[in-house]
PDB file of C-alpha atoms in Angstrom:
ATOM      1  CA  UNK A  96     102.388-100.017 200.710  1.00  0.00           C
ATOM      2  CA  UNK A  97     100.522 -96.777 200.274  1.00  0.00           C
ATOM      3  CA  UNK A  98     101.987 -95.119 203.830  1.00  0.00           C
ATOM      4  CA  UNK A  99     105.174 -93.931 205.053  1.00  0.00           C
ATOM      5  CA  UNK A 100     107.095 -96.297 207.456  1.00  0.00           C
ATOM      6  CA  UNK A 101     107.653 -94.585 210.536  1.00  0.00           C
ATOM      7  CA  UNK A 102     111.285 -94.312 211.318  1.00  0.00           C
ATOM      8  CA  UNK A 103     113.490 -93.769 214.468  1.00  0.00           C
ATOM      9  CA  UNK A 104     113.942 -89.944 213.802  1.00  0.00           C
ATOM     10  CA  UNK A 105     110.446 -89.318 214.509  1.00  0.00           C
ATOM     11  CA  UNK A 106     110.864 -90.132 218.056  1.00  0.00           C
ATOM     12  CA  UNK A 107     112.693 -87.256 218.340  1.00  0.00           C
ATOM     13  CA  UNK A 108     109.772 -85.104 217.705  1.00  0.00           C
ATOM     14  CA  UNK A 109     107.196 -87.057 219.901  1.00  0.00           C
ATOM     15  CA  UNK A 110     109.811 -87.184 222.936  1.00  0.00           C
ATOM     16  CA  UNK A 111     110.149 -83.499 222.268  1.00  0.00           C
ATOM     17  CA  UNK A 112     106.994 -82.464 222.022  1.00  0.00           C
ATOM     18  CA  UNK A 113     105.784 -84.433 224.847  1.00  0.00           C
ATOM     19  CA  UNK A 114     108.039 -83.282 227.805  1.00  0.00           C
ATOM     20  CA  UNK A 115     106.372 -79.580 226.837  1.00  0.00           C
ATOM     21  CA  UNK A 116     102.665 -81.014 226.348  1.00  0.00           C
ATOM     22  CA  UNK A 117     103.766 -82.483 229.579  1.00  0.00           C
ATOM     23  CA  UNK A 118     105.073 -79.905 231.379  1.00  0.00           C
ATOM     24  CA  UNK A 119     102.536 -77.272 230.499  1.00  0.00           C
ATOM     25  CA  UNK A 120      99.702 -79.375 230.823  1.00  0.00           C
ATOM     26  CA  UNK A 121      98.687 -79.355 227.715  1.00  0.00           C
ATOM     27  CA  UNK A 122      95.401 -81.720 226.573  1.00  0.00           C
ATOM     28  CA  UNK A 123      93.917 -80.913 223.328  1.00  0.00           C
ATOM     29  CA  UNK A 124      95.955 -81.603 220.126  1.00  0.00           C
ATOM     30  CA  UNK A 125      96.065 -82.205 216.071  1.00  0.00           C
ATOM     31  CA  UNK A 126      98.947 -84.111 213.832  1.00  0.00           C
ATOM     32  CA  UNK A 127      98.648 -83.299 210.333  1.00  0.00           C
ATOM     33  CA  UNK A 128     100.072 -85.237 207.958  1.00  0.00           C
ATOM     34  CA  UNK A 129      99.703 -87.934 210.455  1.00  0.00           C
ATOM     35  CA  UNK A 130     100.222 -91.064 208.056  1.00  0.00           C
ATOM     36  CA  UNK A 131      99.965 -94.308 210.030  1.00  0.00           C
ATOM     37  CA  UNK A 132      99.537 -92.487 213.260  1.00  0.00           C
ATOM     38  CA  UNK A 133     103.211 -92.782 214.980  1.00  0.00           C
ATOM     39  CA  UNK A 134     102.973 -89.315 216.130  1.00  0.00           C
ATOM     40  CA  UNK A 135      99.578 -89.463 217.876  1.00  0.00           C
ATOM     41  CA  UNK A 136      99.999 -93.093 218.910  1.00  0.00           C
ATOM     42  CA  UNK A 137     103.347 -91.725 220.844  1.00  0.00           C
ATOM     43  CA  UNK A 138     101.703 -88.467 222.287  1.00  0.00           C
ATOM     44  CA  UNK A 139      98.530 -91.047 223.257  1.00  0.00           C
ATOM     45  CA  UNK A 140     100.699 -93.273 225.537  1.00  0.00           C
ATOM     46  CA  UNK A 141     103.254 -90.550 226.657  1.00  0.00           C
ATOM     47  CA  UNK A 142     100.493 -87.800 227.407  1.00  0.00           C
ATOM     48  CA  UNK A 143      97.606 -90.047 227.956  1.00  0.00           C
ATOM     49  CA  UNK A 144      95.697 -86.744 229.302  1.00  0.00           C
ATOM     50  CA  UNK A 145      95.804 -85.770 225.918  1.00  0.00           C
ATOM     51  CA  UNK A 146      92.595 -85.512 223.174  1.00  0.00           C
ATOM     52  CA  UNK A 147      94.205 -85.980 219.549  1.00  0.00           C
ATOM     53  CA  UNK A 148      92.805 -85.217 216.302  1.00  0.00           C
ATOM     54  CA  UNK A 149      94.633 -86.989 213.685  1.00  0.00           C
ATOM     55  CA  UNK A 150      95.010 -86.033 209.524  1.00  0.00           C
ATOM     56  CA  UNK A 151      95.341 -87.817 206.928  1.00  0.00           C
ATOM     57  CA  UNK A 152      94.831 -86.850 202.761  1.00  0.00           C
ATOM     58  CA  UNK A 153      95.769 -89.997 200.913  1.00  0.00           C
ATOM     59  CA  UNK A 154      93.012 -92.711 201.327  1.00  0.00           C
ATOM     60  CA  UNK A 155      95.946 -96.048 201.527  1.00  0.00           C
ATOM     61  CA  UNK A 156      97.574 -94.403 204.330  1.00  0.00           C
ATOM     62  CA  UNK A 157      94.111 -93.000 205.577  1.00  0.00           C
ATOM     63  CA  UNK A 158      93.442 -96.963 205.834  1.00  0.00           C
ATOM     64  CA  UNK A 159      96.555 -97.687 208.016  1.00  0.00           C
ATOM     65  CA  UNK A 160      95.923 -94.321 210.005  1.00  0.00           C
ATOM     66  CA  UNK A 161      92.120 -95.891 211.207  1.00  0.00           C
ATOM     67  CA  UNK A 162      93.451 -98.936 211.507  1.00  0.00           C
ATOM     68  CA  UNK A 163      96.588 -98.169 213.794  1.00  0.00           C
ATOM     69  CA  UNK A 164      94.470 -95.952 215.982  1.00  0.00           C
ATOM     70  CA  UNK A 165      91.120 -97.826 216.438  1.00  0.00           C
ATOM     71  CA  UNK A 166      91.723 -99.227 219.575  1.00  0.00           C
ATOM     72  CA  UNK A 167      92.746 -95.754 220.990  1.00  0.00           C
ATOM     73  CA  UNK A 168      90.071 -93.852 222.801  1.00  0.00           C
ATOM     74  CA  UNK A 169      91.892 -90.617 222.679  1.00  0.00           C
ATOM     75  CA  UNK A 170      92.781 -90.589 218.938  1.00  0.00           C
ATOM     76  CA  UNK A 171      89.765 -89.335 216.490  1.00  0.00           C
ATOM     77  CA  UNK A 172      91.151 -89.611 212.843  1.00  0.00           C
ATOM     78  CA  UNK A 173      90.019 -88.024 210.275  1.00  0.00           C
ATOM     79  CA  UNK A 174      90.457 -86.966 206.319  1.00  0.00           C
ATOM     80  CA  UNK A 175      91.700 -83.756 204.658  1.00  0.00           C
ATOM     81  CA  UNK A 176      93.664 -81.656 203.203  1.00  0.00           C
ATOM     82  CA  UNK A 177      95.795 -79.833 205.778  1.00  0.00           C
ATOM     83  CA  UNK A 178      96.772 -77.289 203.068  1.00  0.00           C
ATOM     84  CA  UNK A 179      93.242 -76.188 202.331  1.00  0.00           C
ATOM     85  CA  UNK A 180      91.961 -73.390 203.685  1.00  0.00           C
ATOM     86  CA  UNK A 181      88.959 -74.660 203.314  1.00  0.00           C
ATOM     87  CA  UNK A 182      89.513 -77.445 205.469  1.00  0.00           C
ATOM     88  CA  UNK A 183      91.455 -75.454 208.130  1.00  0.00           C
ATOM     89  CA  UNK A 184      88.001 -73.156 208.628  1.00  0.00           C
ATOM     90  CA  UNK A 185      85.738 -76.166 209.432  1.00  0.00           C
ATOM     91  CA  UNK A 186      87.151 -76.177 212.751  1.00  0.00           C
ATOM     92  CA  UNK A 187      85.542 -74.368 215.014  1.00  0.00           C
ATOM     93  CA  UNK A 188      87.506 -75.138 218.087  1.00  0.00           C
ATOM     94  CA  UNK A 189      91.271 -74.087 218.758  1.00  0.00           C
ATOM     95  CA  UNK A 190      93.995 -76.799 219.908  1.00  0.00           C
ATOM     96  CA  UNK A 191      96.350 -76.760 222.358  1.00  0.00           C
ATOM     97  CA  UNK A 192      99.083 -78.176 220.339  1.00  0.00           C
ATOM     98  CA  UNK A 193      99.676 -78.643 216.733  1.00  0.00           C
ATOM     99  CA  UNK A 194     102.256 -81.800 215.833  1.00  0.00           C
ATOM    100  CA  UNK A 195     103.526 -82.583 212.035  1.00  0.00           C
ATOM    101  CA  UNK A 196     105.890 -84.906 210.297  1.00  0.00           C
ATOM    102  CA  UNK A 197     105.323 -83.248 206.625  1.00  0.00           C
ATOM    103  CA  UNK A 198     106.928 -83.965 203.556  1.00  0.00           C
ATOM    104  CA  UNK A 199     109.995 -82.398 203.716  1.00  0.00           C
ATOM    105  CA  UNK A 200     111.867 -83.645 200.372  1.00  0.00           C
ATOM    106  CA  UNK A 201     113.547 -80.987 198.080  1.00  0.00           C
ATOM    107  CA  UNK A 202     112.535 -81.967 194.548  1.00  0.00           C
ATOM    108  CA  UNK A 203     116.708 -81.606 193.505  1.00  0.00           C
ATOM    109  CA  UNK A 204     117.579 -83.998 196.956  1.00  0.00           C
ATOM    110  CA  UNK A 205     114.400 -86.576 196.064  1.00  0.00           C
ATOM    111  CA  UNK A 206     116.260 -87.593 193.039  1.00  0.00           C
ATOM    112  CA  UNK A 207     119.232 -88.386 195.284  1.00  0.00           C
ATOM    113  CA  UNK A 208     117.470 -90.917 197.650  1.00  0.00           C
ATOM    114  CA  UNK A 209     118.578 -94.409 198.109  1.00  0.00           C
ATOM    115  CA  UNK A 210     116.614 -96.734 196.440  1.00  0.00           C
ATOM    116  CA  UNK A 211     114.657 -97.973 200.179  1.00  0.00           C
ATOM    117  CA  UNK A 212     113.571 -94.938 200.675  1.00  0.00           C
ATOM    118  CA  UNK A 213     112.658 -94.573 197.136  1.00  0.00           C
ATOM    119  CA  UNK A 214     109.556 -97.130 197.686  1.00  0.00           C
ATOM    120  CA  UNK A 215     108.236 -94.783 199.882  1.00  0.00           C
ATOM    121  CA  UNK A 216     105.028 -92.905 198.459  1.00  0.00           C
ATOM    122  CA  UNK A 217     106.382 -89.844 196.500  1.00  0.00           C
ATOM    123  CA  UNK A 218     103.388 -87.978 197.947  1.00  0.00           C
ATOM    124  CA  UNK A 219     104.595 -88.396 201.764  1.00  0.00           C
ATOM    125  CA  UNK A 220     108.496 -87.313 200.535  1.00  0.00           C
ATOM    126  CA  UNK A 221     108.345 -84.387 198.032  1.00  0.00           C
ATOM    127  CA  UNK A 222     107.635 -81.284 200.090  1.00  0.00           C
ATOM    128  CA  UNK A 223     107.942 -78.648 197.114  1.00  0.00           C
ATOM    129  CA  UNK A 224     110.707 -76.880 195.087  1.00  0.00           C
ATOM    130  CA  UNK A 225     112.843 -75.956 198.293  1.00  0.00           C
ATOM    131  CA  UNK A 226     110.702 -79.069 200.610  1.00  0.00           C
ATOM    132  CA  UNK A 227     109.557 -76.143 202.821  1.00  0.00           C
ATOM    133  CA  UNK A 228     106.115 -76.121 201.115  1.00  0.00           C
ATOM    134  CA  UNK A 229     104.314 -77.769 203.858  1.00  0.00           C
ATOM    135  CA  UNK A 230     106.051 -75.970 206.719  1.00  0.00           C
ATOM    136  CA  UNK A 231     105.431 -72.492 205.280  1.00  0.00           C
ATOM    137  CA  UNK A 232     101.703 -73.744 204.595  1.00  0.00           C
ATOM    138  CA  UNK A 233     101.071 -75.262 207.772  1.00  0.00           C
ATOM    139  CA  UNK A 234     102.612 -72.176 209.680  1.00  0.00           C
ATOM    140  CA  UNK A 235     100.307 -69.692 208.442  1.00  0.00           C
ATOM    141  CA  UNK A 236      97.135 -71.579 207.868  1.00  0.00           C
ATOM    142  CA  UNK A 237      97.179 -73.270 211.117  1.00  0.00           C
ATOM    143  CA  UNK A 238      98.831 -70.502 213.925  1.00  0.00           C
ATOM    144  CA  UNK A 239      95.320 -68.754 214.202  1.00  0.00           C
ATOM    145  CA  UNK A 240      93.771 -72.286 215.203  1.00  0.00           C
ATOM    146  CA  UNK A 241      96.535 -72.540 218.074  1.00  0.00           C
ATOM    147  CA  UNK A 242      95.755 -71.440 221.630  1.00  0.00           C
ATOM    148  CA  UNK A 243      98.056 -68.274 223.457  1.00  0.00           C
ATOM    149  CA  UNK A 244     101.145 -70.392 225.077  1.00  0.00           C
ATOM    150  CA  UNK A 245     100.166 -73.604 223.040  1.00  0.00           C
ATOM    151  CA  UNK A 246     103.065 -75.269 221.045  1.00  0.00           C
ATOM    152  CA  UNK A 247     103.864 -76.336 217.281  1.00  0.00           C
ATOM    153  CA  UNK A 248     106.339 -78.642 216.656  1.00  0.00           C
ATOM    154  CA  UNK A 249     107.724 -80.168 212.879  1.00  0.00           C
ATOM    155  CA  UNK A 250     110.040 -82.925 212.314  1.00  0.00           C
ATOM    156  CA  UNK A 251     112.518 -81.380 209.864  1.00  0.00           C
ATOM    157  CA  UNK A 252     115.318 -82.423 207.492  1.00  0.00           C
ATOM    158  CA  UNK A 253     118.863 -82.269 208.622  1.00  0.00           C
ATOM    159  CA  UNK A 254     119.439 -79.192 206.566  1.00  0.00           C
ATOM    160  CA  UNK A 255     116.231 -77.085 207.408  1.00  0.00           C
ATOM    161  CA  UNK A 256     116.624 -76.199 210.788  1.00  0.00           C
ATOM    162  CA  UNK A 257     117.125 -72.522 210.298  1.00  0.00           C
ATOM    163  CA  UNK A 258     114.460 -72.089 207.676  1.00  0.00           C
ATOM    164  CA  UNK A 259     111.895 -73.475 209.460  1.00  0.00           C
ATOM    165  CA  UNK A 260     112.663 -71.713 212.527  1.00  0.00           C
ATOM    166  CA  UNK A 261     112.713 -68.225 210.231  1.00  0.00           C
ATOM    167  CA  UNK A 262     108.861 -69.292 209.050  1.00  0.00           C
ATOM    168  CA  UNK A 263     108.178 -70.222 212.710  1.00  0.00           C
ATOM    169  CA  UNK A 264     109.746 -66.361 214.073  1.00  0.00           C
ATOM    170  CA  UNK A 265     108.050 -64.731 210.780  1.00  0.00           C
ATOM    171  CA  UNK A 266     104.575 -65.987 211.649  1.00  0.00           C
ATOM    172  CA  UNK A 267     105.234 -64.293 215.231  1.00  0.00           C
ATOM    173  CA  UNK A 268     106.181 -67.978 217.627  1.00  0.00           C
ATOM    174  CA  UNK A 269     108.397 -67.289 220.452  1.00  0.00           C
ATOM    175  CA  UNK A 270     110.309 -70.186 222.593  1.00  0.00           C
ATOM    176  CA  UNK A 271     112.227 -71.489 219.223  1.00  0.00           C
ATOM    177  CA  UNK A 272     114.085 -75.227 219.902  1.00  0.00           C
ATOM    178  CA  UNK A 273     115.880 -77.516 217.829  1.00  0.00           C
ATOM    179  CA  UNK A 274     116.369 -81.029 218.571  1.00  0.00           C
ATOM    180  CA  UNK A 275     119.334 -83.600 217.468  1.00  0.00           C
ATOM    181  CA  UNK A 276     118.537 -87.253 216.371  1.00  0.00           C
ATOM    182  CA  UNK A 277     120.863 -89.614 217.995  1.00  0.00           C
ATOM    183  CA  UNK A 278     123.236 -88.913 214.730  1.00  0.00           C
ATOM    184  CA  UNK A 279     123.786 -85.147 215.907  1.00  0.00           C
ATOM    185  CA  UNK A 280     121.509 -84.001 213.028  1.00  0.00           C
ATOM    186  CA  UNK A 281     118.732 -81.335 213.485  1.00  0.00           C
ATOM    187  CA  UNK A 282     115.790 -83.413 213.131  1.00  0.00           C
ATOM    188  CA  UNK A 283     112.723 -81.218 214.850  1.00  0.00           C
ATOM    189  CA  UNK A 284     111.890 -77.471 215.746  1.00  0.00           C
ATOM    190  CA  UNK A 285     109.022 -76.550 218.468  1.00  0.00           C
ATOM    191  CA  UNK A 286     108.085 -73.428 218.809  1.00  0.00           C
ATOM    192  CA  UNK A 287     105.378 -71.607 221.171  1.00  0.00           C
ATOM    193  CA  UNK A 288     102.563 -69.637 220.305  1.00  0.00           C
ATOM    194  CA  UNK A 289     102.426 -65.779 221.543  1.00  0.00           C
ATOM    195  CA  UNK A 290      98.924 -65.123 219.955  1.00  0.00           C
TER     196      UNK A 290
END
């Protein structure tokens, strides 16, 4: 299939993340590792104030990501690498809000996985040794492109709650939340910006 299907957990993210776009008038925004677009298709109708830059790396899921979000006139997609420096520097403008559904996988828990999720890309699972590769990369490459008072927000693993609230309170955010899926587990962390 070449793209992650979007699943009920990441509602919990978008639902979170847009009663505080929402309720701090927030308007300019980027999801990284946006895949087919769930996250920014969400924000679009739930924030519809909102300007969205979308990012995708891998060119199948790039395909579904341009074609999920063409008829959208507040989503601009585009392709990178969200863990290149490189990439991070050609923007020259800072967002409000920064929104991310990374791979989160632990390579020790990836060989656990049911078989469905198994057919999954590898490449949208397998978020480094510990999975907190793209949260600890994300943090510090991005926070500097973040306005004062603007949020970041990650959907997370059931387990990582606390570690990716430590990166989040290491790389100076304030405001620190977790959020429950409807199963009781941790499932996303928002944070605010104090730069």
């Amino acid at each position: 299939m070449g793209v992650l299907v979007p699943r009920e957990d990441t509602e919990v993210l978008v639902r979170a993340s847009a009663d505080i776009i929402n309720s701090r008038k927030l308007k300019t925004g980027i999801d990284l590792c946006a895949g087919s677009g769930a996250i920014s298709l969400g924000i679009s109708a739930l924030c519809p104030q909102t300007d969205i830059t979308a990012v995708e790396l891998f060119p199948d899921a790039f395909n579904y990501l341009i074609q999920n979000t063409a008829t959208t006139k507040n989503i601009k997609s585009i392709q990178g690498d969200v863990l290149s420096p490189d990439f991070v520097c050609s923007f020259k403008s800072k967002f409000d809000f920064i929104l991310s559904n990374p791979p989160y996988i632990s390579h020790e828990e990836y060989e656990t996985l049911e078989a469905d999720v198994l057919k999954e890309p590898p490449a949208a699972l397998k978020g480094g040794e510990d999975g907190l590769r793209f949260y600890r990369g994300i943090t510090c490459l991005w926070k500097n492109l973040l306005l004062s008072g603007g949020l970041i927000a990650f959907e997370i693993g059931e387990t990582q709650a606390d570690a990716v609230s430590s990166i989040l309170d290491e790389n100076g955010f304030s405001d620190i939340r977790v959020y429950k899926d409807l199963s009781g587990h941790d499932r996303a962390v928002t944070a605010l910006s104090t730069v």
